[in-house]
Amino acid sequence: MILSHSFFNTSEVETSTFFLIGIPGMEHAHIWVSLPICLRYLLAILGNCTILFFIKTETSLHEPMYYFLSMLPFSDLGLSISSLPTMLRIFLFNATGISPDACFAQEFFVHGFSAMESSVLFSMSIDRLIAIYSPLRYTSILTSARVIKIGLVSAIKSILLVFPVPFILQRLKFCKKNLLSHSYCLYQDVMKLACSDNRVKVICGLFVALTSVLYLVCISVSYVRILKIVLRIASHKGRLKVLNTCISHICAVFIFYVPIVTLAALHRFAKNAFPVVKVIIADIFLLFPPPMNIIVYSVKSQQIRNRIQAKLCEKQG
């Protein structure tokens, strides 16, 4: 496909600084808003590091399901760390300015780790499908070596998917518009400020959106297959027992995709929605999944819960 000539001509970004926003109408209370944000980030970082520590050190957790689970905290940590400095600067110090290069870099990490989390959630759905469809061959199909390869492929694929984005943005022309509508840099948000070739913006926007939608469709197909298998089980108790093994993953999928789909819909179909709604949904997308995934998997995974309780009892003793 041939793109217009303006795409290939590198044009200087006319503004030296973009400006992010906190929560519109609550600027006077930003210092208080920063407290729960800091608490959320602290919980996310400590909790995800704890899960990674237990999976690494406990030999009983060296199973395919927990290897896949360890990839989820890694992507959650990446999302938290890539957005933490920007959000804290806004809410603690009212420092809303960010250079275009720093903004493009942040987009790369936010969208890269989001793509990685989507890929991990899809891998986990395949893990559940194999465990339910062929339980006797589960460990022979998903060996440790294969799980590691899947993890590496997911990470590399996620990086390659978003790798062109910063370079595309650097080539676009920004017509002295510099006010973004979120607390961190999002691709859709920055693209609205660009006045260069609309065809480039549409193609890139569709590409970024389709990568997330594709993973969601693949996860849905996996669960359709799982549901068909479950419905063949004769006993009601047996069906519930099988479905119970998927509850944690289903919760993780909803926790991750509901904010991101809502945010995409607001940008696409509700352009006149209150700015505060878009900001809060975007912040929920980064603040909500990391700590909630910890709670979901700690509560639903008996082995992880038992290890945490055992460590706490040792310290108390």
PDB file of C-alpha atoms in Angstrom:
ATOM      1  CA  MET A   1       0.000   0.000   0.000  1.00  0.00           C
ATOM      2  CA  ILE A   2       1.388   3.430  -0.946  1.00  0.00           C
ATOM      3  CA  LEU A   3       1.069   6.105   1.694  1.00  0.00           C
ATOM      4  CA  SER A   4       1.045   9.787   0.865  1.00  0.00           C
ATOM      5  CA  HIS A   5       4.256  11.708   0.367  1.00  0.00           C
ATOM      6  CA  SER A   6       3.799  13.629   3.643  1.00  0.00           C
ATOM      7  CA  PHE A   7       4.305  10.431   5.612  1.00  0.00           C
ATOM      8  CA  PHE A   8       7.850   9.978   4.362  1.00  0.00           C
ATOM      9  CA  ASN A   9       8.874  13.588   4.866  1.00  0.00           C
ATOM     10  CA  THR A  10      10.031  13.956   8.438  1.00  0.00           C
ATOM     11  CA  SER A  11       8.527  17.131   9.783  1.00  0.00           C
ATOM     12  CA  GLU A  12       9.551  18.796  12.978  1.00  0.00           C
ATOM     13  CA  VAL A  13       7.066  18.695  15.830  1.00  0.00           C
ATOM     14  CA  GLU A  14       6.070  22.337  16.165  1.00  0.00           C
ATOM     15  CA  THR A  15       5.401  22.127  19.860  1.00  0.00           C
ATOM     16  CA  SER A  16       8.190  21.334  22.301  1.00  0.00           C
ATOM     17  CA  THR A  17       5.849  20.114  25.057  1.00  0.00           C
ATOM     18  CA  PHE A  18       2.597  18.206  25.379  1.00  0.00           C
ATOM     19  CA  PHE A  19       0.394  18.831  28.403  1.00  0.00           C
ATOM     20  CA  LEU A  20      -1.406  16.044  30.236  1.00  0.00           C
ATOM     21  CA  ILE A  21      -4.314  16.551  32.601  1.00  0.00           C
ATOM     22  CA  GLY A  22      -5.305  15.170  35.976  1.00  0.00           C
ATOM     23  CA  ILE A  23      -9.005  14.934  36.806  1.00  0.00           C
ATOM     24  CA  PRO A  24     -10.904  17.920  35.325  1.00  0.00           C
ATOM     25  CA  GLY A  25     -12.699  19.949  37.987  1.00  0.00           C
ATOM     26  CA  MET A  26     -10.710  18.358  40.834  1.00  0.00           C
ATOM     27  CA  GLU A  27      -7.406  20.193  40.424  1.00  0.00           C
ATOM     28  CA  HIS A  28      -7.686  21.540  43.973  1.00  0.00           C
ATOM     29  CA  ALA A  29      -7.871  17.978  45.337  1.00  0.00           C
ATOM     30  CA  HIS A  30      -5.099  16.384  43.260  1.00  0.00           C
ATOM     31  CA  ILE A  31      -2.860  15.976  46.303  1.00  0.00           C
ATOM     32  CA  TRP A  32      -5.568  13.881  47.989  1.00  0.00           C
ATOM     33  CA  VAL A  33      -6.271  11.920  44.802  1.00  0.00           C
ATOM     34  CA  SER A  34      -2.572  11.016  44.696  1.00  0.00           C
ATOM     35  CA  LEU A  35      -2.846   9.074  47.979  1.00  0.00           C
ATOM     36  CA  PRO A  36      -5.088   6.229  46.698  1.00  0.00           C
ATOM     37  CA  ILE A  37      -3.115   6.237  43.431  1.00  0.00           C
ATOM     38  CA  CYS A  38       0.148   5.750  45.350  1.00  0.00           C
ATOM     39  CA  LEU A  39      -1.504   3.028  47.449  1.00  0.00           C
ATOM     40  CA  ARG A  40      -2.743   1.248  44.308  1.00  0.00           C
ATOM     41  CA  TYR A  41       0.692   1.347  42.709  1.00  0.00           C
ATOM     42  CA  LEU A  42       2.378   0.159  45.911  1.00  0.00           C
ATOM     43  CA  LEU A  43      -0.086  -2.736  46.233  1.00  0.00           C
ATOM     44  CA  ALA A  44       0.347  -3.638  42.560  1.00  0.00           C
ATOM     45  CA  ILE A  45       4.157  -3.617  42.670  1.00  0.00           C
ATOM     46  CA  LEU A  46       4.518  -5.439  46.005  1.00  0.00           C
ATOM     47  CA  GLY A  47       1.735  -7.925  45.263  1.00  0.00           C
ATOM     48  CA  ASN A  48       2.935  -8.837  41.778  1.00  0.00           C
ATOM     49  CA  CYS A  49       6.529  -9.162  42.990  1.00  0.00           C
ATOM     50  CA  THR A  50       5.282 -11.463  45.781  1.00  0.00           C
ATOM     51  CA  ILE A  51       3.468 -13.729  43.313  1.00  0.00           C
ATOM     52  CA  LEU A  52       6.568 -13.862  41.082  1.00  0.00           C
ATOM     53  CA  PHE A  53       8.720 -14.689  44.129  1.00  0.00           C
ATOM     54  CA  PHE A  54       6.483 -17.582  45.241  1.00  0.00           C
ATOM     55  CA  ILE A  55       6.213 -19.048  41.737  1.00  0.00           C
ATOM     56  CA  LYS A  56      10.002 -18.898  41.359  1.00  0.00           C
ATOM     57  CA  THR A  57      10.939 -20.309  44.779  1.00  0.00           C
ATOM     58  CA  GLU A  58       8.183 -22.890  45.404  1.00  0.00           C
ATOM     59  CA  THR A  59       8.841 -26.074  43.418  1.00  0.00           C
ATOM     60  CA  SER A  60       5.194 -27.157  43.824  1.00  0.00           C
ATOM     61  CA  LEU A  61       4.226 -24.160  41.683  1.00  0.00           C
ATOM     62  CA  HIS A  62       6.547 -25.119  38.828  1.00  0.00           C
ATOM     63  CA  GLU A  63       3.645 -26.129  36.586  1.00  0.00           C
ATOM     64  CA  PRO A  64       2.457 -24.778  33.197  1.00  0.00           C
ATOM     65  CA  MET A  65      -0.524 -22.925  34.701  1.00  0.00           C
ATOM     66  CA  TYR A  66       1.694 -21.040  37.161  1.00  0.00           C
ATOM     67  CA  TYR A  67       4.334 -20.322  34.519  1.00  0.00           C
ATOM     68  CA  PHE A  68       1.627 -18.613  32.474  1.00  0.00           C
ATOM     69  CA  LEU A  69       0.396 -16.898  35.626  1.00  0.00           C
ATOM     70  CA  SER A  70       3.895 -15.496  36.270  1.00  0.00           C
ATOM     71  CA  MET A  71       3.760 -13.720  32.892  1.00  0.00           C
ATOM     72  CA  LEU A  72       0.664 -11.780  33.993  1.00  0.00           C
ATOM     73  CA  PRO A  73       2.355 -10.016  36.969  1.00  0.00           C
ATOM     74  CA  PHE A  74       5.316  -9.212  34.702  1.00  0.00           C
ATOM     75  CA  SER A  75       3.098  -7.346  32.218  1.00  0.00           C
ATOM     76  CA  ASP A  76       1.154  -5.723  35.097  1.00  0.00           C
ATOM     77  CA  LEU A  77       4.427  -4.477  36.599  1.00  0.00           C
ATOM     78  CA  GLY A  78       5.438  -3.075  33.213  1.00  0.00           C
ATOM     79  CA  LEU A  79       2.138  -1.195  32.890  1.00  0.00           C
ATOM     80  CA  SER A  80       2.433   0.185  36.431  1.00  0.00           C
ATOM     81  CA  ILE A  81       6.059   1.293  36.179  1.00  0.00           C
ATOM     82  CA  SER A  82       5.662   2.870  32.723  1.00  0.00           C
ATOM     83  CA  SER A  83       2.794   5.111  33.874  1.00  0.00           C
ATOM     84  CA  LEU A  84       3.666   5.710  37.555  1.00  0.00           C
ATOM     85  CA  PRO A  85       6.151   8.629  37.173  1.00  0.00           C
ATOM     86  CA  THR A  86       3.848  10.650  34.894  1.00  0.00           C
ATOM     87  CA  MET A  87       0.726  10.253  37.031  1.00  0.00           C
ATOM     88  CA  LEU A  88       2.533  11.046  40.284  1.00  0.00           C
ATOM     89  CA  ARG A  89       4.095  14.169  38.756  1.00  0.00           C
ATOM     90  CA  ILE A  90       0.640  15.412  37.780  1.00  0.00           C
ATOM     91  CA  PHE A  91      -1.176  14.660  41.020  1.00  0.00           C
ATOM     92  CA  LEU A  92       1.637  15.461  43.467  1.00  0.00           C
ATOM     93  CA  PHE A  93       3.407  18.396  41.813  1.00  0.00           C
ATOM     94  CA  ASN A  94       0.941  19.567  39.142  1.00  0.00           C
ATOM     95  CA  ALA A  95       3.732  19.023  36.595  1.00  0.00           C
ATOM     96  CA  THR A  96       1.666  18.307  33.485  1.00  0.00           C
ATOM     97  CA  GLY A  97       4.267  18.930  30.780  1.00  0.00           C
ATOM     98  CA  ILE A  98       5.934  16.073  28.913  1.00  0.00           C
ATOM     99  CA  SER A  99       8.253  16.218  25.922  1.00  0.00           C
ATOM    100  CA  PRO A 100       7.017  14.608  22.674  1.00  0.00           C
ATOM    101  CA  ASP A 101       9.834  12.027  22.715  1.00  0.00           C
ATOM    102  CA  ALA A 102       9.055  11.049  26.328  1.00  0.00           C
ATOM    103  CA  CYS A 103       5.356  10.863  25.422  1.00  0.00           C
ATOM    104  CA  PHE A 104       6.018   8.612  22.420  1.00  0.00           C
ATOM    105  CA  ALA A 105       8.268   6.392  24.559  1.00  0.00           C
ATOM    106  CA  GLN A 106       5.570   6.094  27.220  1.00  0.00           C
ATOM    107  CA  GLU A 107       3.028   5.126  24.552  1.00  0.00           C
ATOM    108  CA  PHE A 108       5.384   2.414  23.353  1.00  0.00           C
ATOM    109  CA  PHE A 109       5.670   0.870  26.834  1.00  0.00           C
ATOM    110  CA  VAL A 110       1.984   1.276  27.771  1.00  0.00           C
ATOM    111  CA  HIS A 111       0.723  -0.246  24.518  1.00  0.00           C
ATOM    112  CA  GLY A 112       3.553  -2.803  24.441  1.00  0.00           C
ATOM    113  CA  PHE A 113       2.779  -4.158  27.915  1.00  0.00           C
ATOM    114  CA  SER A 114      -0.969  -4.002  27.134  1.00  0.00           C
ATOM    115  CA  ALA A 115      -0.376  -6.139  24.037  1.00  0.00           C
ATOM    116  CA  MET A 116       1.744  -8.485  26.157  1.00  0.00           C
ATOM    117  CA  GLU A 117      -1.035  -8.837  28.732  1.00  0.00           C
ATOM    118  CA  SER A 118      -3.556  -9.566  25.959  1.00  0.00           C
ATOM    119  CA  SER A 119      -1.204 -12.209  24.571  1.00  0.00           C
ATOM    120  CA  VAL A 120      -0.704 -13.761  28.029  1.00  0.00           C
ATOM    121  CA  LEU A 121      -4.464 -13.880  28.651  1.00  0.00           C
ATOM    122  CA  PHE A 122      -4.890 -15.638  25.304  1.00  0.00           C
ATOM    123  CA  SER A 123      -2.114 -18.130  26.189  1.00  0.00           C
ATOM    124  CA  MET A 124      -3.822 -18.796  29.524  1.00  0.00           C
ATOM    125  CA  SER A 125      -7.116 -19.493  27.730  1.00  0.00           C
ATOM    126  CA  ILE A 126      -5.314 -22.083  25.560  1.00  0.00           C
ATOM    127  CA  ASP A 127      -3.818 -23.548  28.737  1.00  0.00           C
ATOM    128  CA  ARG A 128      -7.319 -23.960  30.217  1.00  0.00           C
ATOM    129  CA  LEU A 129      -8.629 -25.441  26.945  1.00  0.00           C
ATOM    130  CA  ILE A 130      -5.885 -28.086  26.843  1.00  0.00           C
ATOM    131  CA  ALA A 131      -6.317 -28.873  30.570  1.00  0.00           C
ATOM    132  CA  ILE A 132     -10.053 -29.479  30.060  1.00  0.00           C
ATOM    133  CA  TYR A 133      -9.968 -31.070  26.589  1.00  0.00           C
ATOM    134  CA  SER A 134      -7.044 -33.427  27.216  1.00  0.00           C
ATOM    135  CA  PRO A 135      -6.204 -33.572  30.957  1.00  0.00           C
ATOM    136  CA  LEU A 136      -4.173 -36.792  30.697  1.00  0.00           C
ATOM    137  CA  ARG A 137      -1.848 -35.314  28.076  1.00  0.00           C
ATOM    138  CA  TYR A 138      -1.746 -31.819  29.622  1.00  0.00           C
ATOM    139  CA  THR A 139       1.782 -32.029  31.078  1.00  0.00           C
ATOM    140  CA  SER A 140       3.174 -33.722  27.985  1.00  0.00           C
ATOM    141  CA  ILE A 141       1.717 -31.069  25.656  1.00  0.00           C
ATOM    142  CA  LEU A 142       2.590 -28.026  27.785  1.00  0.00           C
ATOM    143  CA  THR A 143       6.117 -28.829  28.905  1.00  0.00           C
ATOM    144  CA  SER A 144       8.211 -26.214  30.709  1.00  0.00           C
ATOM    145  CA  ALA A 145      10.297 -25.649  27.567  1.00  0.00           C
ATOM    146  CA  ARG A 146       7.184 -25.030  25.460  1.00  0.00           C
ATOM    147  CA  VAL A 147       5.695 -22.638  28.011  1.00  0.00           C
ATOM    148  CA  ILE A 148       8.949 -20.638  28.091  1.00  0.00           C
ATOM    149  CA  LYS A 149       8.962 -20.504  24.277  1.00  0.00           C
ATOM    150  CA  ILE A 150       5.337 -19.326  24.265  1.00  0.00           C
ATOM    151  CA  GLY A 151       6.236 -16.616  26.782  1.00  0.00           C
ATOM    152  CA  LEU A 152       9.207 -15.427  24.710  1.00  0.00           C
ATOM    153  CA  VAL A 153       7.163 -15.424  21.497  1.00  0.00           C
ATOM    154  CA  SER A 154       4.393 -13.431  23.247  1.00  0.00           C
ATOM    155  CA  ALA A 155       6.887 -10.838  24.497  1.00  0.00           C
ATOM    156  CA  ILE A 156       8.691 -10.486  21.145  1.00  0.00           C
ATOM    157  CA  LYS A 157       5.418 -10.331  19.203  1.00  0.00           C
ATOM    158  CA  SER A 158       4.053  -7.626  21.521  1.00  0.00           C
ATOM    159  CA  ILE A 159       7.198  -5.520  21.073  1.00  0.00           C
ATOM    160  CA  LEU A 160       7.130  -5.900  17.284  1.00  0.00           C
ATOM    161  CA  LEU A 161       3.434  -4.953  17.117  1.00  0.00           C
ATOM    162  CA  VAL A 162       3.990  -1.547  18.750  1.00  0.00           C
ATOM    163  CA  PHE A 163       7.600  -0.965  17.647  1.00  0.00           C
ATOM    164  CA  PRO A 164       6.646   1.226  14.639  1.00  0.00           C
ATOM    165  CA  VAL A 165       4.335   3.496  16.673  1.00  0.00           C
ATOM    166  CA  PRO A 166       6.934   5.964  18.116  1.00  0.00           C
ATOM    167  CA  PHE A 167       8.619   6.329  14.712  1.00  0.00           C
ATOM    168  CA  ILE A 168       5.291   6.957  12.966  1.00  0.00           C
ATOM    169  CA  LEU A 169       4.386   9.605  15.537  1.00  0.00           C
ATOM    170  CA  GLN A 170       7.753  11.317  15.150  1.00  0.00           C
ATOM    171  CA  ARG A 171       7.071  11.726  11.433  1.00  0.00           C
ATOM    172  CA  LEU A 172       3.674  13.316  11.948  1.00  0.00           C
ATOM    173  CA  LYS A 173       3.115  17.060  12.113  1.00  0.00           C
ATOM    174  CA  PHE A 174       1.457  18.532  15.198  1.00  0.00           C
ATOM    175  CA  CYS A 175      -0.170  21.879  14.412  1.00  0.00           C
ATOM    176  CA  LYS A 176       0.664  23.668  17.650  1.00  0.00           C
ATOM    177  CA  LYS A 177      -1.973  21.646  19.506  1.00  0.00           C
ATOM    178  CA  ASN A 178      -0.473  20.316  22.705  1.00  0.00           C
ATOM    179  CA  LEU A 179      -3.241  19.526  25.214  1.00  0.00           C
ATOM    180  CA  LEU A 180      -3.847  15.812  25.731  1.00  0.00           C
ATOM    181  CA  SER A 181      -6.948  14.494  27.477  1.00  0.00           C
ATOM    182  CA  HIS A 182      -5.501  11.861  29.840  1.00  0.00           C
ATOM    183  CA  SER A 183      -3.036  11.523  32.717  1.00  0.00           C
ATOM    184  CA  TYR A 184      -0.573   9.606  30.555  1.00  0.00           C
ATOM    185  CA  CYS A 185       0.160   9.293  26.833  1.00  0.00           C
ATOM    186  CA  LEU A 186      -2.208   7.140  24.797  1.00  0.00           C
ATOM    187  CA  TYR A 187      -1.863   6.548  21.067  1.00  0.00           C
ATOM    188  CA  GLN A 188      -5.472   7.531  20.244  1.00  0.00           C
ATOM    189  CA  ASP A 189      -5.105  10.722  22.272  1.00  0.00           C
ATOM    190  CA  VAL A 190      -1.845  11.876  20.658  1.00  0.00           C
ATOM    191  CA  MET A 191      -3.087  11.047  17.151  1.00  0.00           C
ATOM    192  CA  LYS A 192      -5.962  13.515  17.607  1.00  0.00           C
ATOM    193  CA  LEU A 193      -3.420  16.342  17.828  1.00  0.00           C
ATOM    194  CA  ALA A 194      -1.735  15.399  14.557  1.00  0.00           C
ATOM    195  CA  CYS A 195      -2.713  17.315  11.422  1.00  0.00           C
ATOM    196  CA  SER A 196      -0.701  15.196   8.991  1.00  0.00           C
ATOM    197  CA  ASP A 197      -2.029  12.647   6.526  1.00  0.00           C
ATOM    198  CA  ASN A 198      -5.382  11.315   7.768  1.00  0.00           C
ATOM    199  CA  ARG A 199      -4.826   8.038   5.925  1.00  0.00           C
ATOM    200  CA  VAL A 200      -1.784   7.312   8.097  1.00  0.00           C
ATOM    201  CA  LYS A 201      -3.754   8.073  11.261  1.00  0.00           C
ATOM    202  CA  VAL A 202      -6.639   5.810  10.224  1.00  0.00           C
ATOM    203  CA  ILE A 203      -4.372   2.906   9.194  1.00  0.00           C
ATOM    204  CA  CYS A 204      -2.305   3.068  12.392  1.00  0.00           C
ATOM    205  CA  GLY A 205      -5.377   3.533  14.581  1.00  0.00           C
ATOM    206  CA  LEU A 206      -7.056   0.487  13.044  1.00  0.00           C
ATOM    207  CA  PHE A 207      -3.861  -1.554  13.441  1.00  0.00           C
ATOM    208  CA  VAL A 208      -3.525  -0.734  17.160  1.00  0.00           C
ATOM    209  CA  ALA A 209      -7.235  -1.419  17.785  1.00  0.00           C
ATOM    210  CA  LEU A 210      -7.298  -4.683  15.821  1.00  0.00           C
ATOM    211  CA  THR A 211      -4.376  -6.178  17.772  1.00  0.00           C
ATOM    212  CA  SER A 212      -6.373  -5.954  21.019  1.00  0.00           C
ATOM    213  CA  VAL A 213      -9.653  -7.045  19.414  1.00  0.00           C
ATOM    214  CA  LEU A 214      -7.973 -10.037  17.749  1.00  0.00           C
ATOM    215  CA  TYR A 215      -6.765 -11.404  21.093  1.00  0.00           C
ATOM    216  CA  LEU A 216     -10.222 -10.894  22.617  1.00  0.00           C
ATOM    217  CA  VAL A 217     -11.839 -12.794  19.721  1.00  0.00           C
ATOM    218  CA  CYS A 218      -9.315 -15.647  20.112  1.00  0.00           C
ATOM    219  CA  ILE A 219     -10.009 -15.834  23.875  1.00  0.00           C
ATOM    220  CA  SER A 220     -13.759 -15.913  23.159  1.00  0.00           C
ATOM    221  CA  VAL A 221     -13.308 -18.763  20.643  1.00  0.00           C
ATOM    222  CA  SER A 222     -11.296 -20.713  23.232  1.00  0.00           C
ATOM    223  CA  TYR A 223     -14.096 -20.354  25.772  1.00  0.00           C
ATOM    224  CA  VAL A 224     -16.730 -21.393  23.227  1.00  0.00           C
ATOM    225  CA  ARG A 225     -14.740 -24.619  22.803  1.00  0.00           C
ATOM    226  CA  ILE A 226     -14.430 -24.995  26.590  1.00  0.00           C
ATOM    227  CA  LEU A 227     -18.175 -24.460  27.023  1.00  0.00           C
ATOM    228  CA  LYS A 228     -18.955 -27.156  24.439  1.00  0.00           C
ATOM    229  CA  ILE A 229     -16.737 -29.614  26.321  1.00  0.00           C
ATOM    230  CA  VAL A 230     -18.301 -28.698  29.671  1.00  0.00           C
ATOM    231  CA  LEU A 231     -21.839 -29.186  28.349  1.00  0.00           C
ATOM    232  CA  ARG A 232     -20.950 -32.766  27.415  1.00  0.00           C
ATOM    233  CA  ILE A 233     -20.207 -33.591  31.075  1.00  0.00           C
ATOM    234  CA  ALA A 234     -23.145 -35.519  32.476  1.00  0.00           C
ATOM    235  CA  SER A 235     -23.115 -34.447  36.144  1.00  0.00           C
ATOM    236  CA  HIS A 236     -23.936 -30.914  37.261  1.00  0.00           C
ATOM    237  CA  LYS A 237     -21.256 -31.138  39.936  1.00  0.00           C
ATOM    238  CA  GLY A 238     -18.678 -32.162  37.345  1.00  0.00           C
ATOM    239  CA  ARG A 239     -19.542 -29.192  35.122  1.00  0.00           C
ATOM    240  CA  LEU A 240     -19.199 -26.757  38.020  1.00  0.00           C
ATOM    241  CA  LYS A 241     -15.878 -28.300  39.044  1.00  0.00           C
ATOM    242  CA  VAL A 242     -14.441 -27.841  35.536  1.00  0.00           C
ATOM    243  CA  LEU A 243     -15.774 -24.295  35.167  1.00  0.00           C
ATOM    244  CA  ASN A 244     -14.345 -23.383  38.568  1.00  0.00           C
ATOM    245  CA  THR A 245     -10.832 -23.900  37.182  1.00  0.00           C
ATOM    246  CA  CYS A 246     -11.525 -21.099  34.679  1.00  0.00           C
ATOM    247  CA  ILE A 247     -13.066 -18.523  37.048  1.00  0.00           C
ATOM    248  CA  SER A 248      -9.787 -16.743  37.854  1.00  0.00           C
ATOM    249  CA  HIS A 249      -8.877 -16.401  34.196  1.00  0.00           C
ATOM    250  CA  ILE A 250     -12.357 -15.207  33.204  1.00  0.00           C
ATOM    251  CA  CYS A 251     -12.189 -12.541  35.942  1.00  0.00           C
ATOM    252  CA  ALA A 252      -8.741 -11.440  34.721  1.00  0.00           C
ATOM    253  CA  VAL A 253     -10.064 -11.115  31.147  1.00  0.00           C
ATOM    254  CA  PHE A 254     -13.011  -8.969  32.262  1.00  0.00           C
ATOM    255  CA  ILE A 255     -10.821  -6.843  34.562  1.00  0.00           C
ATOM    256  CA  PHE A 256      -8.433  -6.096  31.693  1.00  0.00           C
ATOM    257  CA  TYR A 257     -10.795  -5.777  28.725  1.00  0.00           C
ATOM    258  CA  VAL A 258     -13.807  -3.933  30.168  1.00  0.00           C
ATOM    259  CA  PRO A 259     -11.878  -0.648  30.764  1.00  0.00           C
ATOM    260  CA  ILE A 260      -9.931  -0.861  27.485  1.00  0.00           C
ATOM    261  CA  VAL A 261     -13.034  -1.595  25.368  1.00  0.00           C
ATOM    262  CA  THR A 262     -14.995   1.136  27.184  1.00  0.00           C
ATOM    263  CA  LEU A 263     -12.197   3.652  26.597  1.00  0.00           C
ATOM    264  CA  ALA A 264     -11.931   2.742  22.897  1.00  0.00           C
ATOM    265  CA  ALA A 265     -15.717   3.086  22.505  1.00  0.00           C
ATOM    266  CA  LEU A 266     -15.676   6.508  24.188  1.00  0.00           C
ATOM    267  CA  HIS A 267     -12.916   7.741  21.868  1.00  0.00           C
ATOM    268  CA  ARG A 268     -14.693   6.376  18.798  1.00  0.00           C
ATOM    269  CA  PHE A 269     -18.404   6.913  19.435  1.00  0.00           C
ATOM    270  CA  ALA A 270     -18.735   9.393  22.336  1.00  0.00           C
ATOM    271  CA  LYS A 271     -16.417  12.214  21.400  1.00  0.00           C
ATOM    272  CA  ASN A 272     -18.635  14.704  23.250  1.00  0.00           C
ATOM    273  CA  ALA A 273     -18.657  12.715  26.499  1.00  0.00           C
ATOM    274  CA  PHE A 274     -17.575  14.525  29.650  1.00  0.00           C
ATOM    275  CA  PRO A 275     -13.742  14.686  29.728  1.00  0.00           C
ATOM    276  CA  VAL A 276     -13.710  13.494  33.332  1.00  0.00           C
ATOM    277  CA  VAL A 277     -15.371  10.200  32.264  1.00  0.00           C
ATOM    278  CA  LYS A 278     -12.619   9.470  29.721  1.00  0.00           C
ATOM    279  CA  VAL A 279      -9.888  10.358  32.224  1.00  0.00           C
ATOM    280  CA  ILE A 280     -11.310   8.120  34.960  1.00  0.00           C
ATOM    281  CA  ILE A 281     -11.802   5.155  32.596  1.00  0.00           C
ATOM    282  CA  ALA A 282      -8.239   5.579  31.284  1.00  0.00           C
ATOM    283  CA  ASP A 283      -6.871   5.714  34.835  1.00  0.00           C
ATOM    284  CA  ILE A 284      -8.913   2.635  35.804  1.00  0.00           C
ATOM    285  CA  PHE A 285      -7.345   0.794  32.845  1.00  0.00           C
ATOM    286  CA  LEU A 286      -3.911   1.204  34.459  1.00  0.00           C
ATOM    287  CA  LEU A 287      -4.778   1.322  38.162  1.00  0.00           C
ATOM    288  CA  PHE A 288      -7.404  -1.410  38.465  1.00  0.00           C
ATOM    289  CA  PRO A 289      -6.114  -4.619  36.765  1.00  0.00           C
ATOM    290  CA  PRO A 290      -2.667  -5.003  38.484  1.00  0.00           C
ATOM    291  CA  PRO A 291      -3.920  -5.144  42.099  1.00  0.00           C
ATOM    292  CA  MET A 292      -7.178  -6.914  41.184  1.00  0.00           C
ATOM    293  CA  ASN A 293      -5.336  -9.721  39.379  1.00  0.00           C
ATOM    294  CA  ILE A 294      -3.366 -10.335  42.582  1.00  0.00           C
ATOM    295  CA  ILE A 295      -6.552 -10.587  44.644  1.00  0.00           C
ATOM    296  CA  VAL A 296      -8.321 -12.822  42.090  1.00  0.00           C
ATOM    297  CA  TYR A 297      -5.484 -15.325  41.765  1.00  0.00           C
ATOM    298  CA  SER A 298      -4.576 -15.288  45.457  1.00  0.00           C
ATOM    299  CA  VAL A 299      -8.180 -16.010  46.436  1.00  0.00           C
ATOM    300  CA  LYS A 300      -8.915 -18.604  43.728  1.00  0.00           C
ATOM    301  CA  SER A 301      -5.539 -20.398  43.667  1.00  0.00           C
ATOM    302  CA  GLN A 302      -5.378 -22.579  46.758  1.00  0.00           C
ATOM    303  CA  GLN A 303      -1.689 -23.383  46.286  1.00  0.00           C
ATOM    304  CA  ILE A 304      -0.643 -19.724  46.153  1.00  0.00           C
ATOM    305  CA  ARG A 305      -2.938 -18.871  49.061  1.00  0.00           C
ATOM    306  CA  ASN A 306      -1.503 -21.706  51.150  1.00  0.00           C
ATOM    307  CA  ARG A 307       2.087 -20.604  50.440  1.00  0.00           C
ATOM    308  CA  ILE A 308       1.324 -17.005  51.429  1.00  0.00           C
ATOM    309  CA  GLN A 309      -0.414 -18.128  54.637  1.00  0.00           C
ATOM    310  CA  ALA A 310       2.479 -20.456  55.472  1.00  0.00           C
ATOM    311  CA  LYS A 311       5.036 -17.652  55.068  1.00  0.00           C
ATOM    312  CA  LEU A 312       2.969 -15.310  57.235  1.00  0.00           C
ATOM    313  CA  CYS A 313       2.641 -17.959  59.959  1.00  0.00           C
ATOM    314  CA  GLU A 314       6.429 -18.516  59.886  1.00  0.00           C
ATOM    315  CA  LYS A 315       7.079 -14.807  60.433  1.00  0.00           C
ATOM    316  CA  GLN A 316       4.512 -14.594  63.253  1.00  0.00           C
ATOM    317  CA  GLY A 317       6.047 -17.661  64.899  1.00  0.00           C
TER     318      GLY A 317
END
